[in-house]
Short mmCIF file of C-alpha atoms in Angstrom, two decimals:
data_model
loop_
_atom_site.label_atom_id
_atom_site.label_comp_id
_atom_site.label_asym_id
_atom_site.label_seq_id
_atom_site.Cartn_x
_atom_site.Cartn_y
_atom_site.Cartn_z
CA UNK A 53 -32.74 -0.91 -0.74
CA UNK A 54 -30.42 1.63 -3.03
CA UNK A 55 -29.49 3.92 0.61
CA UNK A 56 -29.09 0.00 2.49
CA UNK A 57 -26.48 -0.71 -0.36
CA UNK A 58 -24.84 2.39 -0.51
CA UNK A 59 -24.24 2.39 3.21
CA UNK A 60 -23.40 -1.71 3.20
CA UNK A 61 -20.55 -1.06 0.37
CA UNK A 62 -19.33 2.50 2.35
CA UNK A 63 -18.95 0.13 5.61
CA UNK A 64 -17.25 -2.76 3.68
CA UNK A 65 -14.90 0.36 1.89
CA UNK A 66 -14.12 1.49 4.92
CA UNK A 67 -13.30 -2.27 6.62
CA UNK A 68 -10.98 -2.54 3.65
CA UNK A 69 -9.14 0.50 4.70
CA UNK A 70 -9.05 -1.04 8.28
CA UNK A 71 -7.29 -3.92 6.86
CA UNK A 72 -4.95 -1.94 4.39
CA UNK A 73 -3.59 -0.11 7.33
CA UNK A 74 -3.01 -3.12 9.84
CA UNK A 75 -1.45 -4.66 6.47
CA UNK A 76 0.68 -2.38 5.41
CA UNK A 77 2.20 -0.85 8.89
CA UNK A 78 4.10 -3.03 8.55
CA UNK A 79 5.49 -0.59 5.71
CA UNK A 80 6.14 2.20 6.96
CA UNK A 81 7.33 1.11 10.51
CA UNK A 82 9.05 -2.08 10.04
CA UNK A 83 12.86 -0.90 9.39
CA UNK A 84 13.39 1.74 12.10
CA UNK A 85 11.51 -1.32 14.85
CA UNK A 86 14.00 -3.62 13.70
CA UNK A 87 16.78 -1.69 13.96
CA UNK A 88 15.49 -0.68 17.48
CA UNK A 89 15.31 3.39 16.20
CA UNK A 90 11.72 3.19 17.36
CA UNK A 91 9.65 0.71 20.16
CA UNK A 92 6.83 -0.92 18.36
CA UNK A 93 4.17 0.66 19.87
CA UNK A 94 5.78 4.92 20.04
CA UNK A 95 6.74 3.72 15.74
CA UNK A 96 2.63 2.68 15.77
CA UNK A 97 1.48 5.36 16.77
CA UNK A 98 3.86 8.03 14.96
CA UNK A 99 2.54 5.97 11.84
CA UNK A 100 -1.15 6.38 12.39
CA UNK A 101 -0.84 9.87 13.04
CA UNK A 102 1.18 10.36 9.55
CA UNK A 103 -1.26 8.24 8.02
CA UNK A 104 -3.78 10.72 9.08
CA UNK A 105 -1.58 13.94 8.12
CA UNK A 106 -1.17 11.92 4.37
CA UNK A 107 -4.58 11.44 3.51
CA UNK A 108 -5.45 15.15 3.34
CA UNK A 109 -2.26 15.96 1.28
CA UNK A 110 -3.88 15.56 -2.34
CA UNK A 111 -6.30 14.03 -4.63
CA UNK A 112 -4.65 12.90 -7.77
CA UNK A 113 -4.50 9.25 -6.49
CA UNK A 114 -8.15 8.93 -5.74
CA UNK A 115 -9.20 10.28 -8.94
CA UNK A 116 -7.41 7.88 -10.92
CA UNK A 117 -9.27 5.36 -8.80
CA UNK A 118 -12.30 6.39 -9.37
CA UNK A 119 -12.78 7.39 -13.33
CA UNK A 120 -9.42 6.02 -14.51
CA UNK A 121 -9.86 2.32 -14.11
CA UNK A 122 -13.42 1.14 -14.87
CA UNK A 123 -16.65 2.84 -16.30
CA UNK A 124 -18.41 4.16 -13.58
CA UNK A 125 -21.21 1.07 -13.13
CA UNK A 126 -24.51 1.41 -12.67
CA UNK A 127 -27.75 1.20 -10.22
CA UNK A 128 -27.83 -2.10 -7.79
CA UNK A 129 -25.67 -3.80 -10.44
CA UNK A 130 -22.90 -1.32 -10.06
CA UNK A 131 -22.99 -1.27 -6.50
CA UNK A 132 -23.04 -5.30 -6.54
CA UNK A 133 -19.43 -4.51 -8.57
CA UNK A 134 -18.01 -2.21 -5.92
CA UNK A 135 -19.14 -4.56 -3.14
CA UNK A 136 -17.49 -7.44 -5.13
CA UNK A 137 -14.55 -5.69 -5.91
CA UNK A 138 -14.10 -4.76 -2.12
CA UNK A 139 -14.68 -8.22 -0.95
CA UNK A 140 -11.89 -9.87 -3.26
CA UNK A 141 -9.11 -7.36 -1.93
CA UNK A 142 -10.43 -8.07 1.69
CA UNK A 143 -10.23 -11.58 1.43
CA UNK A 144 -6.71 -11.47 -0.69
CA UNK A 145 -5.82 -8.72 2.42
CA UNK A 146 -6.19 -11.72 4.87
CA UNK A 147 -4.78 -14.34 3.40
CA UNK A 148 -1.71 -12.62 2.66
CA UNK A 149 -1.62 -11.37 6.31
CA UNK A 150 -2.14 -14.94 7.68
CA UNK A 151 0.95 -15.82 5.43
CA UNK A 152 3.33 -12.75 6.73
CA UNK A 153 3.76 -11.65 3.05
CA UNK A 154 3.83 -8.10 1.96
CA UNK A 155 1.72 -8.18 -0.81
CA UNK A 156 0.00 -4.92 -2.38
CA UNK A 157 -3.29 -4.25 -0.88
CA UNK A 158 -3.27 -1.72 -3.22
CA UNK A 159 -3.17 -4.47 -6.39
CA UNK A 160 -5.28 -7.04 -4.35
CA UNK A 161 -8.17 -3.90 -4.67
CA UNK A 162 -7.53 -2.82 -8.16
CA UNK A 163 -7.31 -6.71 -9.06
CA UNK A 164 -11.25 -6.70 -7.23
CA UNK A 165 -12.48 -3.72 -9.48
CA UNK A 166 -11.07 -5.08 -12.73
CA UNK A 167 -12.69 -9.00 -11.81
CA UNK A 168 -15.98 -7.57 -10.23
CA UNK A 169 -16.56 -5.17 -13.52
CA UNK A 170 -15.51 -8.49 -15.69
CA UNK A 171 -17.87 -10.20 -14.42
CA UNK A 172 -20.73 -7.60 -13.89
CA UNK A 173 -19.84 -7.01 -17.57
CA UNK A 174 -19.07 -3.23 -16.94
CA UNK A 175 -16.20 -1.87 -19.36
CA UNK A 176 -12.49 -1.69 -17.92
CA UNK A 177 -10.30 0.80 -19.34
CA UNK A 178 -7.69 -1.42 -20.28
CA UNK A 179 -5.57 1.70 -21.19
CA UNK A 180 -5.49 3.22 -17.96
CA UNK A 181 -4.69 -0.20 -16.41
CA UNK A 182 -1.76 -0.35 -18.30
CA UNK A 183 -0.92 2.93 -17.90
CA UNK A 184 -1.38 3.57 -14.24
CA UNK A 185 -1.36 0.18 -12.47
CA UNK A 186 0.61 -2.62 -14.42
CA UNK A 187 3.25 0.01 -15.84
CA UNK A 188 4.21 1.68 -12.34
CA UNK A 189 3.86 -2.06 -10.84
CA UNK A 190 6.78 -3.44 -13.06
CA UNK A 191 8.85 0.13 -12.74
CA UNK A 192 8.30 1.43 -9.26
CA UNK A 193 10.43 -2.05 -7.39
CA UNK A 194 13.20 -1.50 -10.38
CA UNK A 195 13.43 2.20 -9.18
CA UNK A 196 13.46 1.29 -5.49
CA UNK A 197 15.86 -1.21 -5.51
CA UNK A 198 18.17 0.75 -7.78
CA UNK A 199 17.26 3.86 -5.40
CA UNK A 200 18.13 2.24 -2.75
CA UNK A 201 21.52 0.86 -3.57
CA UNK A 202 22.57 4.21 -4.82
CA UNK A 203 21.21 5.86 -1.75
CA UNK A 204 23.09 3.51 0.60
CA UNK A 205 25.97 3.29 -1.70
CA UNK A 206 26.03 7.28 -0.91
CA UNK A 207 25.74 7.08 2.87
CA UNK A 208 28.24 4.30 3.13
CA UNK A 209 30.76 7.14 0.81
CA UNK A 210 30.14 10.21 2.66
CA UNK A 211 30.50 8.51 6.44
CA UNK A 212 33.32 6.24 5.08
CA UNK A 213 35.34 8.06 7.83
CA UNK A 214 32.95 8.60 10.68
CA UNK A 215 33.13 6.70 13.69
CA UNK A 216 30.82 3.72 13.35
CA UNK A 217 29.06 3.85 16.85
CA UNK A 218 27.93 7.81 16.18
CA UNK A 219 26.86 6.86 12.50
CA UNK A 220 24.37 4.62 13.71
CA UNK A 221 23.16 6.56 16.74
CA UNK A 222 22.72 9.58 14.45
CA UNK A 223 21.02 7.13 11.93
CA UNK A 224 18.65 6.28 14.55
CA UNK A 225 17.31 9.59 15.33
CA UNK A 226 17.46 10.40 11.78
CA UNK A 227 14.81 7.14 11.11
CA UNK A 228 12.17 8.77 13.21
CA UNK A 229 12.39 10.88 10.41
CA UNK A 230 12.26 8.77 7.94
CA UNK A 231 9.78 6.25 9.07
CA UNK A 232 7.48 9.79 9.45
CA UNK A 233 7.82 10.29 5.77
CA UNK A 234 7.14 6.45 5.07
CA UNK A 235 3.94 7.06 6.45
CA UNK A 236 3.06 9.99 5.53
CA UNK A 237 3.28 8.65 2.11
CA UNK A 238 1.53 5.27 2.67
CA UNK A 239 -1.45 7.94 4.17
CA UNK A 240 -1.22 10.55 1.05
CA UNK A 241 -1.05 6.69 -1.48
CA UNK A 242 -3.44 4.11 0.26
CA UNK A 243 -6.43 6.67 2.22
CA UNK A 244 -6.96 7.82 -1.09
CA UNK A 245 -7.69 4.97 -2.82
CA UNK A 246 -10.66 3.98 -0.74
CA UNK A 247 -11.73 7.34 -0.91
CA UNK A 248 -11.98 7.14 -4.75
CA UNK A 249 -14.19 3.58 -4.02
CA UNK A 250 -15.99 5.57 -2.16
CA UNK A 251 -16.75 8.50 -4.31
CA UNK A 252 -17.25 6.25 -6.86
CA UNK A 253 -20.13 4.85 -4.89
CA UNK A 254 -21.80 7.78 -3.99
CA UNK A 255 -22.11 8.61 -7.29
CA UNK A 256 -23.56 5.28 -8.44
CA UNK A 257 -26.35 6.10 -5.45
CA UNK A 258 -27.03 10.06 -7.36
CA UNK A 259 -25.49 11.47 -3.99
CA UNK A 260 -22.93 13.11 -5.71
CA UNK A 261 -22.17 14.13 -9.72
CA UNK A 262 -19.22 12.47 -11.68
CA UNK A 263 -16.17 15.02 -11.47
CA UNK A 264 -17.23 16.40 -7.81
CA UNK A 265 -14.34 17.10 -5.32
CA UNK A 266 -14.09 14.50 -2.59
CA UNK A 267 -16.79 15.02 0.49
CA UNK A 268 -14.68 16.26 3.71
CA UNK A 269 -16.45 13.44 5.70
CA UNK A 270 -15.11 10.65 2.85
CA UNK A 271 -11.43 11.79 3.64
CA UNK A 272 -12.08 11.63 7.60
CA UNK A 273 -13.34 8.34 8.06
CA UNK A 274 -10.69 6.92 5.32
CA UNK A 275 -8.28 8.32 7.08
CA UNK A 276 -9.43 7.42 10.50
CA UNK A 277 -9.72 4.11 9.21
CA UNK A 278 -6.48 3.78 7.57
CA UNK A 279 -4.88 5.16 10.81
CA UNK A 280 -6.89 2.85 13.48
CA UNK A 281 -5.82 -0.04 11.23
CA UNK A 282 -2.43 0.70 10.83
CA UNK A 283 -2.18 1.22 14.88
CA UNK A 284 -3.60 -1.97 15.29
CA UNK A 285 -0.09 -3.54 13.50
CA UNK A 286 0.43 -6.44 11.31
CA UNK A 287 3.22 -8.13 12.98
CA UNK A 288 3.27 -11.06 11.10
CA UNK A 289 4.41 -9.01 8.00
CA UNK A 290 6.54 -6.64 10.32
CA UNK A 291 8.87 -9.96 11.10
CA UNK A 292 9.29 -10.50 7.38
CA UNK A 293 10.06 -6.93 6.44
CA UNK A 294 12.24 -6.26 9.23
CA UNK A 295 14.30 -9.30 9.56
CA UNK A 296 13.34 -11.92 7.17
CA UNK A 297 15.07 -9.73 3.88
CA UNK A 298 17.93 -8.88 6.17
CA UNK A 299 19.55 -8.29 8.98
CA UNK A 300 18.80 -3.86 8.97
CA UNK A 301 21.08 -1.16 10.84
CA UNK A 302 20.24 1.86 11.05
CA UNK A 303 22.03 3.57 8.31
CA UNK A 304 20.51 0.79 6.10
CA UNK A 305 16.75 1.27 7.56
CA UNK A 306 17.09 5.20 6.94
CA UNK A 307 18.21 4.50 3.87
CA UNK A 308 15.42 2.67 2.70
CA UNK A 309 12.25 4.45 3.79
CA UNK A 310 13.86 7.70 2.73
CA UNK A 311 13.93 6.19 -0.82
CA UNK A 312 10.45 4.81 -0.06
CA UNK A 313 8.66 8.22 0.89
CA UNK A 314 10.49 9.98 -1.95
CA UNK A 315 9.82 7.93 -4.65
CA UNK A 316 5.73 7.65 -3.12
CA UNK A 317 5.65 11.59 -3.08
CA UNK A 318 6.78 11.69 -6.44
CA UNK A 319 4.33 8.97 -8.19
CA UNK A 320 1.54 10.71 -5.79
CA UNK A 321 2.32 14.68 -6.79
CA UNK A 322 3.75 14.26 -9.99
CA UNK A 323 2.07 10.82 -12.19
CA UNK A 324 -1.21 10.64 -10.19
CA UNK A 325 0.08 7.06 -10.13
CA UNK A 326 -1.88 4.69 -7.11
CA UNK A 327 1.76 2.63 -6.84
CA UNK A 328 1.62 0.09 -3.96
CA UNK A 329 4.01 1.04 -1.43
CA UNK A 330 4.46 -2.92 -0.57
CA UNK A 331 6.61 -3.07 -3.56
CA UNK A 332 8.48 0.47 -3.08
CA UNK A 333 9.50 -0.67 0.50
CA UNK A 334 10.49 -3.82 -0.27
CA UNK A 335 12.66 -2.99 -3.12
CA UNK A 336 14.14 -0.74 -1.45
CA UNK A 337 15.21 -3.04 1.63
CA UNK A 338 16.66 -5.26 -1.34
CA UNK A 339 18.73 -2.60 -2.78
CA UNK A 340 19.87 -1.32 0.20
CA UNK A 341 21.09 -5.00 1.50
CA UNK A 342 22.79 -5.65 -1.80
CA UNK A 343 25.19 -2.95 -1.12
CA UNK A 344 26.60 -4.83 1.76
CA UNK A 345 27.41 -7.98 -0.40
CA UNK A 346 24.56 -9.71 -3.17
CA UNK A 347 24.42 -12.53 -1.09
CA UNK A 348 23.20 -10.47 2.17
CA UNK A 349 19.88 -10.60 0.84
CA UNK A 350 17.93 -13.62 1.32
CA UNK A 351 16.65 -13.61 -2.20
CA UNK A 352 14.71 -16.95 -1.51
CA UNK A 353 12.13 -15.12 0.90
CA UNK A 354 12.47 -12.36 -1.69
CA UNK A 355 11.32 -14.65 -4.75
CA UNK A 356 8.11 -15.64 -2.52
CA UNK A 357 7.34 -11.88 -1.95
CA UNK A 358 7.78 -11.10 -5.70
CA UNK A 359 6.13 -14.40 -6.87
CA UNK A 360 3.07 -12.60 -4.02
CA UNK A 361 2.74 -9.41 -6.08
CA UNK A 362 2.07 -11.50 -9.38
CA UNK A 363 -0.35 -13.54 -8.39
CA UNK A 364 -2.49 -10.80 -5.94
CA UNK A 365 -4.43 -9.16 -9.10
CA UNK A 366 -5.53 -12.06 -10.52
CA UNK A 367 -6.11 -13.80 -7.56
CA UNK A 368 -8.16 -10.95 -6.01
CA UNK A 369 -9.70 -10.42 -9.58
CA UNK A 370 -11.00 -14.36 -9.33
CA UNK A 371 -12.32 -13.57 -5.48
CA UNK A 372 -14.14 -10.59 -6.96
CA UNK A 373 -15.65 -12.11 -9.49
CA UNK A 374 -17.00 -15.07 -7.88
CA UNK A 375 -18.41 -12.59 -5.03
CA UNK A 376 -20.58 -10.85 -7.51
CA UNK A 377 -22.00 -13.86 -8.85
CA UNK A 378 -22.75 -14.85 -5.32
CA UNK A 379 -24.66 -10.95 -4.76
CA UNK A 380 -26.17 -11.69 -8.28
CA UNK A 381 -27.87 -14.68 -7.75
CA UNK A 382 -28.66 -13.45 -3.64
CA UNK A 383 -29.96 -9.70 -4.14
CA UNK A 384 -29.80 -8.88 -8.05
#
């Protein structure tokens, strides 16, 4: 029964990742496809690869995962938590799909762990919630939407002379760029959380000791996951990135996913911090519309997507937690 729950909550962990990347494609692709730098499909594919590339870049992220947020739980209960958990952030993954809305899939799963251990009664270190989720949650879409207006503001300063017509063709190439290092960051932020569900797992089944490095085969099928998701596209979101916000040219789109990757890289490398890039993106898209006038931004599709990212960890924390009552009273 223990190895039949281990390898039930690994498949589900993985699933999640599957959904994560058709998600949040939309991410790292959606600016240079609306601006036309990219065809949907050649942007798709560049992303899944990246994706790939990112998940082997570091560790940091998946460590804070796994021992930063909740105690590590315990025999079937604790894997009845992670199962939970999982479930909530799938479900909250869907329904926010369905909807075209950019929410965090990162949130909707760290939402899951904090209602599943709730209600499995499993401590949650309230401190490194703070710290690591709710803190960089609140700071990260300041920092890309002032990022991004300053970034733009630049560009718009130092080509103030060019001639508009080789600006943007320039811009364009210069996206594929870009929308490499979007996703190269979504793969080095969003494979490795899933991998830290995972490890955190196999040590709940004694396959592997608290503190051991990551097993090779975790990081392939994470990332293989992440990347055969995000191939797979979630258009519905893609519309609402790339058009819905505003209208994006080139200059604009490069713009924002170069302050996107950096500020990823940076949270990833240098704070350990698992920040959502939903929010980073988005922001960013913001800031870089505002510098064409405030009113270029359609702020009321913007509240929605804001009003989204408060309500996805308590919302997947509610899905969690009524999921583990469900595997309570079915298998525990």
């Amino acid at each position: 029964m223990d190895t039949f729950a281990l390898v039930v909550t690994i498949g589900v962990a993985l699933f999640f990742t599957y959904t994560n990347g058709f998600h949040d494609s939309a991410n790292a692709i959606a600016t240079s496809v609306s601006t036309r730098a990219l065809t949907p499909r050649v942007a798709l594919a560049m992303a899944a690869v990246m994706n790939l590339a990112g998940a082997f870049l570091g560790s940091g992220v998946a460590k804070t995962v796994s021992e930063g947020l909740i105690e590590t739980p315990e025999g079937s209960t604790g894997m009845g938590i992670l199962f939970a958990a999982l479930v909530g952030a799938i479900v909250w993954n869907l329904i926010t799909w369905y909807f075209g809305l950019p929410s965090s899939s990162s949130h909707a799963l760290f939402g899951g762990m904090v209602g599943a251990a709730l209600a499995g009664g499993t401590a949650v270190y309230w401190d490194g919630v703070l710290e690591k989720i709710v803190i960089p949650m609140f700071v990260s879409p300041v920092v890309g939407l002032v990022a991004g207006y300053l970034v733009m503001a630049a560009i718009m300063w130092i080509f103030r002379q060019s001639n508009p017509h080789k600006a943007k063709r320039g811009f364009r190439i210069a996206q594929t760029v870009s929308a490499a290092g979007m996703a190269l960051g979504h793969g080095l932020q969003d494979a490795q959380k899933t991998m830290g569900i995972v490890v955190m797992a196999l040590v709940i089944a004694d396959v592997e000791d608290y503190g051991d490095p990551i097993p090779v085969w975790v990081k392939i099928a994470c990332a293989v996951m992440l990347s055969a998701g995000t191939y797979a596209g979630g258009w519905r979101i893609m519309r609402t990135l790339g058009r819905k916000i505003i209208e994006l040219d080139p200059p604009q789109g490069f713009a924002a996913e170069s302050t996107g990757a950096t500020i990823m890289f940076g949270s990833a490398f240098v704070f350990h911090a698992p920040i959502s890039t939903t929010h980073v993106i988005t922001s960013a898209i913001m800031g870089v519309g505002a510098t064409k006038r405030i009113n270029a931004v359609r702020w009321g599709v913007a509240k929605n997507i804001i009003l989204g990212w408060f309500i996805t960890m308590p919302a997947a924390a509610a899905v969690a937690a009524a999921s583990f009552w469900i595997v309570k009273l079915a298998f525990l």
